[in-house]
Amino acid sequence: MAHVSAAERRPQLIKAAISLMAREGVAAGSTRAIATELGVAQATVHYTFGTKEELYRAVMEQLTHDLIDQVTQAAPTDASFEETIVTLAEALWRTVLEQPASHQLLTELSMFALRTPHLKEALQSHYSEVLAVTTKLVDQAAERTGHPLGQPAETIARFFLAGFDGLTMQHLSLPDEEAERVCLRALISAVLAMA
């Protein structure tokens, strides 16, 4: 069997971990199970990441970057401020509807990280990055359209993300498409009023 470098193996292991844990939950994400998912020796996981926590950190980072990429690609370049915020919120909501397992896994990893000292920094990094990107998108939309903000962009971003996290949890726990659509519109209206 040909040797595969740790740099090449890393994304393969992250993908296998995401696939396994999205299907079976974080508790199922042992290094042995992830190695089996990819068809490699358990030692390969430890060689590549050192610890299970480092692999979990990499999974959180990958999920975060995937979601951020999907939303930022949806950012319009010629719409009004209001239309831009609506488009971005709807793009993010589409990720919840189309990829609920990814959102559930990210939520599970977040809760796991709260009680795992070696992962708390990864959780803070995840939320900091999401907040920074959301703040930047609000700022860019305001600058591009000449829309003066009623509150700092970071405050608007924090408010939006708090509401969005709640809607996501409701969707994962007790889905109701019509109620979710109404609540998302109300959240967007509140964000626009704040802005």
XYZ file of C-alpha atoms in Angstrom:
195
model
C 0.000 0.000 0.000
C 1.365 3.427 -0.968
C 2.313 5.850 1.788
C -0.022 8.835 2.178
C 1.360 11.898 3.935
C -0.354 13.365 6.982
C -1.133 16.499 4.944
C -3.007 14.384 2.383
C -4.624 12.177 5.016
C -5.885 15.105 7.128
C -8.799 16.199 4.867
C -9.753 12.561 4.306
C -9.988 11.953 8.052
C -11.968 15.160 8.604
C -14.425 14.144 5.890
C -14.744 10.642 7.372
C -15.273 12.075 10.867
C -17.965 14.457 9.598
C -19.706 11.664 7.712
C -19.650 9.309 10.705
C -20.632 11.854 13.358
C -23.333 13.461 11.199
C -24.899 10.010 10.865
C -24.360 8.649 14.382
C -23.534 11.600 16.650
C -20.444 12.912 18.393
C -20.446 10.051 20.911
C -19.847 7.636 18.030
C -16.797 9.599 16.883
C -14.042 7.566 18.501
C -10.691 7.506 16.755
C -11.199 3.788 16.136
C -14.604 4.348 14.474
C -13.295 7.237 12.362
C -10.323 5.145 11.243
C -12.698 2.316 10.321
C -14.908 4.777 8.396
C -11.910 5.706 6.220
C -10.403 2.215 6.172
C -7.112 3.123 7.853
C -5.367 2.075 11.053
C -6.353 3.872 14.261
C -2.721 4.931 14.634
C -3.142 7.013 11.452
C -5.707 9.207 13.208
C -3.398 9.742 16.181
C -0.384 10.352 13.938
C -2.293 12.929 11.872
C -4.085 14.777 14.701
C -2.393 13.760 17.927
C -5.630 13.624 19.922
C -9.320 13.113 19.323
C -9.896 16.696 20.507
C -7.637 18.025 17.740
C -9.636 16.038 15.189
C -12.880 17.435 16.639
C -11.394 20.942 16.410
C -10.608 20.331 12.735
C -14.156 19.068 12.148
C -15.608 22.239 13.739
C -13.332 24.390 11.599
C -14.313 22.547 8.416
C -18.050 22.761 9.130
C -17.693 26.467 9.965
C -15.748 27.230 6.790
C -18.204 25.265 4.636
C -21.179 27.235 5.986
C -19.373 30.579 5.730
C -18.395 29.844 2.122
C -21.970 29.015 1.161
C -23.343 32.218 2.668
C -20.631 34.577 1.421
C -21.033 33.224 -2.118
C -24.703 34.225 -1.955
C -23.894 37.855 -1.091
C -25.368 40.103 -3.794
C -23.230 42.869 -5.262
C -25.942 45.174 -6.602
C -28.909 44.875 -4.224
C -30.182 47.335 -1.638
C -29.152 46.976 2.000
C -32.498 45.392 2.876
C -32.387 42.978 -0.069
C -28.813 42.019 0.814
C -29.707 41.173 4.423
C -32.729 39.152 3.277
C -30.618 37.262 0.709
C -27.876 36.451 3.235
C -30.350 35.330 5.929
C -32.222 33.153 3.449
C -28.959 31.646 2.163
C -27.951 30.725 5.703
C -31.416 29.295 6.420
C -31.177 27.188 3.256
C -28.091 25.519 4.746
C -30.208 24.509 7.750
C -32.949 23.069 5.539
C -30.587 21.352 3.114
C -27.898 20.227 5.576
C -29.593 19.660 8.937
C -27.075 16.940 9.867
C -24.200 19.442 9.570
C -25.980 21.943 11.806
C -26.870 19.226 14.298
C -23.262 18.026 14.365
C -21.976 21.565 14.868
C -24.468 22.046 17.717
C -23.453 18.733 19.320
C -19.761 19.565 19.003
C -20.412 23.001 20.530
C -22.113 21.480 23.562
C -19.360 18.866 23.859
C -16.713 21.609 23.646
C -18.286 23.539 26.526
C -17.334 20.665 28.854
C -14.018 19.779 27.242
C -11.206 22.117 28.313
C -9.079 21.392 25.223
C -11.979 22.318 22.918
C -13.260 25.502 24.588
C -10.830 27.612 22.561
C -12.037 25.910 19.359
C -15.616 26.798 20.260
C -14.653 30.414 20.964
C -12.770 30.496 17.678
C -15.820 29.116 15.837
C -18.172 31.743 17.257
C -15.603 34.531 16.818
C -15.177 33.652 13.157
C -18.912 33.430 12.502
C -19.441 36.757 14.290
C -16.578 38.413 12.394
C -17.871 37.244 9.006
C -21.449 38.276 9.814
C -20.253 41.677 11.033
C -18.184 42.117 7.866
C -21.146 41.222 5.632
C -23.372 43.769 7.414
C -20.628 46.415 7.190
C -20.001 45.743 3.504
C -23.704 45.920 2.668
C -24.023 49.222 4.542
C -20.946 50.722 2.868
C -21.884 49.512 -0.610
C -25.412 50.907 -0.389
C -24.651 54.039 1.637
C -26.938 52.808 4.416
C -26.076 54.422 7.773
C -26.320 51.799 10.518
C -28.470 52.509 13.575
C -26.281 50.228 15.709
C -22.720 48.948 15.341
C -22.470 46.153 12.768
C -21.210 43.741 15.444
C -24.284 44.380 17.614
C -26.545 43.726 14.623
C -24.594 40.564 13.817
C -24.806 39.296 17.416
C -28.564 39.915 17.503
C -29.091 38.118 14.201
C -26.942 35.130 15.186
C -28.682 34.770 18.555
C -32.065 34.604 16.846
C -30.782 32.367 14.081
C -29.273 29.890 16.540
C -32.656 29.692 18.261
C -34.485 29.078 14.979
C -31.954 26.403 14.048
C -32.452 24.609 17.362
C -36.227 24.754 16.925
C -35.906 23.309 13.417
C -33.716 20.470 14.665
C -35.949 19.767 17.664
C -39.503 20.451 16.495
C -39.627 21.281 12.768
C -42.533 23.362 11.495
C -41.801 24.896 8.083
C -44.580 27.485 8.151
C -43.775 28.689 11.677
C -40.072 28.783 10.831
C -40.732 30.857 7.709
C -42.781 33.358 9.748
C -40.136 33.514 12.484
C -37.299 33.973 9.982
C -39.177 36.874 8.352
C -39.768 38.392 11.799
C -36.084 38.005 12.693
C -35.044 39.665 9.434
C -37.513 42.509 10.070
C -36.112 42.999 13.568
C -32.549 43.032 12.239
C -33.484 45.583 9.574
C -35.248 47.750 12.184
C -32.136 47.598 14.373
C -29.940 48.493 11.404
